[in-house]
Short mmCIF file of C-alpha atoms in Angstrom, two decimals:
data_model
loop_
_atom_site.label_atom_id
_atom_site.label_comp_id
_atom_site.label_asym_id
_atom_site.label_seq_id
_atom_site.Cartn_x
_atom_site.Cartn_y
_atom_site.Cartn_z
CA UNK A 18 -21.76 58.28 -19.60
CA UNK A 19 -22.04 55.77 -17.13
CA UNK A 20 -21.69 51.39 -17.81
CA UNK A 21 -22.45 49.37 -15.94
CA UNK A 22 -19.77 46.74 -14.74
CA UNK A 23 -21.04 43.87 -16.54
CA UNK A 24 -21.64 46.05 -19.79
CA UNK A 25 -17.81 47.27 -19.06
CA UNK A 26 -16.47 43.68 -18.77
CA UNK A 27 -18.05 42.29 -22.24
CA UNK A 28 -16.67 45.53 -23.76
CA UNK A 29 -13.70 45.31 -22.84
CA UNK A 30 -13.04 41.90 -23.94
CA UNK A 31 -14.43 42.06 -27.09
CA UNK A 32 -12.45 45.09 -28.35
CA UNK A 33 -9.15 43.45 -27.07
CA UNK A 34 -10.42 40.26 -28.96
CA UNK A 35 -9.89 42.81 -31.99
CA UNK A 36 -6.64 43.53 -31.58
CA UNK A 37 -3.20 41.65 -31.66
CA UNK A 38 -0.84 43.67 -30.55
CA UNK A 39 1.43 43.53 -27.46
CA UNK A 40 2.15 47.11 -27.08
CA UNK A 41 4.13 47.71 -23.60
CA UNK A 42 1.30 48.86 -20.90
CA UNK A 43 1.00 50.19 -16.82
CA UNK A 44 -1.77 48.96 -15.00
CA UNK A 45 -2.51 49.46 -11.19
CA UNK A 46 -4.41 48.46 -8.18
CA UNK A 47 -4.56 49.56 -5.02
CA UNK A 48 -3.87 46.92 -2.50
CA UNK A 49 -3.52 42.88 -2.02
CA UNK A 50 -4.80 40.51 0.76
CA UNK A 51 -5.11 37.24 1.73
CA UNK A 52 -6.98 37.24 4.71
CA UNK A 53 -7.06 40.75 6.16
CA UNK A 54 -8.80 43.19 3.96
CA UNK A 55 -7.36 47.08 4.78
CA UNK A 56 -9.60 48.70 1.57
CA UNK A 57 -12.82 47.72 -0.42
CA UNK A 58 -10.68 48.23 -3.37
CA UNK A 59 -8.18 45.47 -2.31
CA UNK A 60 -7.62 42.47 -4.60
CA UNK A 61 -7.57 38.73 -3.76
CA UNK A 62 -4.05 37.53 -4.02
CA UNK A 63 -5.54 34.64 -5.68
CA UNK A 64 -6.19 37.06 -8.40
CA UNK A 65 -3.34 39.23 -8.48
CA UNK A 66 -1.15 35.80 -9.41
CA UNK A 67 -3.75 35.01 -12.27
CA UNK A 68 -3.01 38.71 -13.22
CA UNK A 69 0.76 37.53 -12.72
CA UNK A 70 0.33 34.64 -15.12
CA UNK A 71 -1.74 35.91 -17.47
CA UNK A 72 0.89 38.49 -18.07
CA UNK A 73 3.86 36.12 -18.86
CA UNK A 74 2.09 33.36 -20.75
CA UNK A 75 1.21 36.46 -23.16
CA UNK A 76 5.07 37.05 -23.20
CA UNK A 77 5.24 40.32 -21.30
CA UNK A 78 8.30 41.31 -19.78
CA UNK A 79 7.25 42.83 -16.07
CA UNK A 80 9.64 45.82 -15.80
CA UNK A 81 10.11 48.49 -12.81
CA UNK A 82 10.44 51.15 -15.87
CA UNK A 83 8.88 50.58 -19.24
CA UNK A 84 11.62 51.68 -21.89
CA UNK A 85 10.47 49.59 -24.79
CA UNK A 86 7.27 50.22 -26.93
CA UNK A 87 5.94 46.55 -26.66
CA UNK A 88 5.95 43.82 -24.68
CA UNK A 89 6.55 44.98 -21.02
CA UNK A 90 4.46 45.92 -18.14
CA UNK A 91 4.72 48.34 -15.27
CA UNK A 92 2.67 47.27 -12.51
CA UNK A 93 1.94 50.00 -9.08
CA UNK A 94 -0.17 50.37 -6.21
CA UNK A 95 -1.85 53.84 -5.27
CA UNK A 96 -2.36 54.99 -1.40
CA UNK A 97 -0.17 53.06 0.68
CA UNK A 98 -2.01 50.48 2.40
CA UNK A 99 -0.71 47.93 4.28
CA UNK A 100 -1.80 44.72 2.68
CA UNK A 101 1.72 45.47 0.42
CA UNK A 102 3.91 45.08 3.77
CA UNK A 103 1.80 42.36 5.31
CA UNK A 104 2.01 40.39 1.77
CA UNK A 105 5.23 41.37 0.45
CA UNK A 106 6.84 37.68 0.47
CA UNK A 107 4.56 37.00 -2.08
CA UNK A 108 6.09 40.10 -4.46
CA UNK A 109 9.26 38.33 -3.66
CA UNK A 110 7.83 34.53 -4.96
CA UNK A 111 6.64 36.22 -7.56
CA UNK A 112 9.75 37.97 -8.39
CA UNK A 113 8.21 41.43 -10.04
CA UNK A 114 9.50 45.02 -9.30
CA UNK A 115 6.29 47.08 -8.56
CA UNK A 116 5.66 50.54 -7.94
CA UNK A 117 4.20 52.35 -4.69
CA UNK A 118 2.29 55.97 -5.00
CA UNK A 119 2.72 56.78 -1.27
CA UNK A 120 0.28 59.46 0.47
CA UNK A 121 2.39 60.75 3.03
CA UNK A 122 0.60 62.30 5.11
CA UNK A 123 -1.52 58.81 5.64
CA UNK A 124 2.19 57.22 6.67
CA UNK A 125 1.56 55.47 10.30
CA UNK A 126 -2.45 56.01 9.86
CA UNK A 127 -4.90 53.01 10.91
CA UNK A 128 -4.90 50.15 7.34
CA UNK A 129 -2.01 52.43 6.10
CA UNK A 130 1.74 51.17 6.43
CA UNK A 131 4.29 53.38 8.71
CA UNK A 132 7.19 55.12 8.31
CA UNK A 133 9.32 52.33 9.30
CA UNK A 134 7.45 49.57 7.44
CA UNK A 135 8.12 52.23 3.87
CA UNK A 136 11.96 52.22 4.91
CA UNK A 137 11.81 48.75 5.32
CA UNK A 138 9.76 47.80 2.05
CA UNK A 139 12.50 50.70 -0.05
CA UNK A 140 15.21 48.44 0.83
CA UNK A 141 14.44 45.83 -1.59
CA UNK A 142 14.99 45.52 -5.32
CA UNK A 143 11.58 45.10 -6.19
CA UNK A 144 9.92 48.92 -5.21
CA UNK A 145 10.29 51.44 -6.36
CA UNK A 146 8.85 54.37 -4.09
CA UNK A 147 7.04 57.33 -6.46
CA UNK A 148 4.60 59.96 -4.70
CA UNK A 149 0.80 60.34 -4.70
CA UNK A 150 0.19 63.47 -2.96
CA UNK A 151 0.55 65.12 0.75
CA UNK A 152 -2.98 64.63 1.97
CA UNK A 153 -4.59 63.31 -1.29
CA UNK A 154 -6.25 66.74 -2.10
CA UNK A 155 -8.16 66.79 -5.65
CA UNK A 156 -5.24 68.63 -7.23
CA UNK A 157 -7.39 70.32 -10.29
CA UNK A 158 -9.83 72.19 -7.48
CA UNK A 159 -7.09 74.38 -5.78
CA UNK A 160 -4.82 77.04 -5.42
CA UNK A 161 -1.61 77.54 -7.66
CA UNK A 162 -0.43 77.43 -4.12
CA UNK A 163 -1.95 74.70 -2.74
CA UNK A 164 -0.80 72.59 -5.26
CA UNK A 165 2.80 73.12 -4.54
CA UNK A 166 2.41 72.56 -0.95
CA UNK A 167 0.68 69.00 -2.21
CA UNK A 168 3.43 67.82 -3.98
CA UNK A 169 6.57 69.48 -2.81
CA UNK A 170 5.90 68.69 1.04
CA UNK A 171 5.26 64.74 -0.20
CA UNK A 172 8.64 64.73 -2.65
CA UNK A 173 10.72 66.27 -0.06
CA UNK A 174 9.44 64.36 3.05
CA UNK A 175 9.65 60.97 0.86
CA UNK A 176 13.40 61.80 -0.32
CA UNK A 177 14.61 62.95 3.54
CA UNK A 178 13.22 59.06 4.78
CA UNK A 179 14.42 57.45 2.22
CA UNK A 180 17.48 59.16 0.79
CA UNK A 181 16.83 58.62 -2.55
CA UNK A 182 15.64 60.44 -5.82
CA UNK A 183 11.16 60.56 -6.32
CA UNK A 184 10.68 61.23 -10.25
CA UNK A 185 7.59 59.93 -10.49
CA UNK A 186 3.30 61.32 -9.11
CA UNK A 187 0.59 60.19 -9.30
CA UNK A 188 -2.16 62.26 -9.09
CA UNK A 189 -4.74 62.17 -6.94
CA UNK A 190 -8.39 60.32 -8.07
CA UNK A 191 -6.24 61.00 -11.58
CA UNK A 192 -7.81 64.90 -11.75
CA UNK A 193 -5.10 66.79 -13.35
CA UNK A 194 -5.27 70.19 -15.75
CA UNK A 195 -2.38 72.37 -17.19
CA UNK A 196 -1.49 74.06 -14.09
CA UNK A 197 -1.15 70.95 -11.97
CA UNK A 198 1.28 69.40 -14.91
CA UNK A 199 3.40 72.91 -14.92
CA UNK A 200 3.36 72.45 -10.94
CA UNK A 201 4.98 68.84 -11.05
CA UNK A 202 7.74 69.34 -13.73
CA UNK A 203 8.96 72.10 -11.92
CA UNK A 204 8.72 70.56 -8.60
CA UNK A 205 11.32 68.04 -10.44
CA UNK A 206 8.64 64.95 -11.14
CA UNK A 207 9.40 63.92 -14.40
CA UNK A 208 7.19 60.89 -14.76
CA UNK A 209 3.43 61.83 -14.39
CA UNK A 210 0.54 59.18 -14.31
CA UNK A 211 -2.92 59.12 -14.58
CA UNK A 212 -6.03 57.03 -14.46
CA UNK A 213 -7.15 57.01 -17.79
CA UNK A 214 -6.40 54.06 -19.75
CA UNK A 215 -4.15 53.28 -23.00
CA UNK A 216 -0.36 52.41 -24.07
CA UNK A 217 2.58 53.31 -22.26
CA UNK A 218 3.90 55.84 -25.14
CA UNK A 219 0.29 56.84 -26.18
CA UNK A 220 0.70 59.60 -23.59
CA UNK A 221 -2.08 62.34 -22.97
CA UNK A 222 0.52 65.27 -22.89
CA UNK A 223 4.29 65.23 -22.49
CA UNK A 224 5.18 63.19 -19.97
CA UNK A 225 1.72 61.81 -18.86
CA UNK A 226 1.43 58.77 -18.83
CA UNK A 227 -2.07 56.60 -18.98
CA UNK A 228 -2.67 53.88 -16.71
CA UNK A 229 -5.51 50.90 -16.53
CA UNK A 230 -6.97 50.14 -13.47
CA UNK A 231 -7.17 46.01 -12.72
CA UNK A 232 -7.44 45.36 -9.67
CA UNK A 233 -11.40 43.53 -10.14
CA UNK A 234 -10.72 41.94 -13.63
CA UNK A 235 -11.50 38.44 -14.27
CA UNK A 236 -9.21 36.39 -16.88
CA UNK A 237 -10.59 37.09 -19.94
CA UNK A 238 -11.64 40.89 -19.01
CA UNK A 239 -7.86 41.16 -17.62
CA UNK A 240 -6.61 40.00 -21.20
CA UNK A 241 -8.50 42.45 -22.84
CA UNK A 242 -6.84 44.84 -20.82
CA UNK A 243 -3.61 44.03 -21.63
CA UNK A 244 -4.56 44.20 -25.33
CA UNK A 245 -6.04 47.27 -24.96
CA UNK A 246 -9.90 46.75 -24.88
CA UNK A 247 -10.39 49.05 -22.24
CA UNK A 248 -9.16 52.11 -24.68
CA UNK A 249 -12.53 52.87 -25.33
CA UNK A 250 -13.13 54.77 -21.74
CA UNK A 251 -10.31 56.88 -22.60
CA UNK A 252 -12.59 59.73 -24.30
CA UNK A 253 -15.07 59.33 -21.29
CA UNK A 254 -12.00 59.38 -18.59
CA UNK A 255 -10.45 62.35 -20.08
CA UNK A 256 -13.96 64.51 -20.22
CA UNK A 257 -14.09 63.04 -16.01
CA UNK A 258 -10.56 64.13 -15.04
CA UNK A 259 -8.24 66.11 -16.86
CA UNK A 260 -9.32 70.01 -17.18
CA UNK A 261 -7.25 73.12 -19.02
#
């Protein structure tokens, strides 16, 4: 099933005209600019403070850890790049904790931020540093094997820089299956995330967690969102990325 993205947009904001709930919800993007773009997938900052606006006139709480079933937000950025160093005064203006899914082995690459610049950004209250892979392998097309070396190498790398406790993955394009969950809760990451979109607490299998992706939406289609209009693709995104 493929739809288009203007099919996608009126979708999704007419199923979260339908409902009036404010259950508690983690969205992502990938990176912010202003000027400099280091990814195609990068949002305006003009955009990311609608986002930031939209989501406390609707009287949601942005949180570093949802722990209540409605009304808060966890917000994170996948990859790395470095449009989060280069722009982090404005995640201080803004005042929002956010959460960064780090691919180590891209540390110190060209558009990606360094070793030095991740020490720098773990030092403040507002990040939270959580792992998103070794070398960004597709984790549900390899070895048993392979997989460990994926995520162990990035936990124990990120915890020897930073001296600090990584709970949380990501995984990878979101492709997960049994194996890869069994993989990560033994490795010691207790908080796993996906791509595929719903509530906080509505999660896939223990301790998966679902996740919208934002970073393009316009006001009204970024409302929906937050309602939960883009549930619909959860079926679809499931079928697309998680295999037994």
């Amino acid at each position: 099933m493929e739809i288009g993205p203007i099919i996608r947009r009126n979708l999704v904001q007419t199923f979260g005209s339908l409902f009036r709930t404010q259950r508690s919800k983690a969205i992502f993007y990938h990176d912010i600019h202003l000027d400099t773009k280091y990814t195609n997938i990068s949002t305006p900052i003009q955009l990311f403070k609608k986002h930031i606006e939209i989501i406390r006139n609707c009287d949601y709480e942005i949180v570093s850890k949802i722990k209540k079933p409605h009304g808060q937000i966890e917000i994170s950025f996948d990859d790395g790049f470095k449009g989060i160093y280069n722009n982090i005064n404005l995640i201080k203006e803004l005042n929002i904790p956010i959460q960064l899914f780090i691919i180590t082995s891209y540390l110190n690459k060209k558009d990606y931020i360094s070793e030095s610049q991740l020490l720098d950004l773990n030092l403040l209250s507002q990040i939270t540093v959580s792992s998103h892979s070794h070398q960004h392998k597709i984790l549900n097309k390899i070895s048993e094997k392979e997989i460990i070396t994926e995520l162990k190498t990035s936990k124990d790398f990120l915890e020897s820089l930073l001296c600090t406790k990584v709970n949380s993955f990501c995984f990878p394009e979101g492709k997960f299956n049994d194996k890869v969950i069994k993989v990560a809760k033994q490795i010691g990451y207790n908080n796993l995330y996906t791509c595929i979109p719903g509530f906080y607490f509505d999660e896939i299998l223990s301790g998966v967690k679902k996740r919208s992706l934002v970073q393009f939406a316009g006001k009204a289609e970024f409302k929906g969102i937050l309602k939960g209009g883009d549930h619909f693709l959860a079926i679809w995104y499931k079928q697309k990325h998680y295999n037994q």
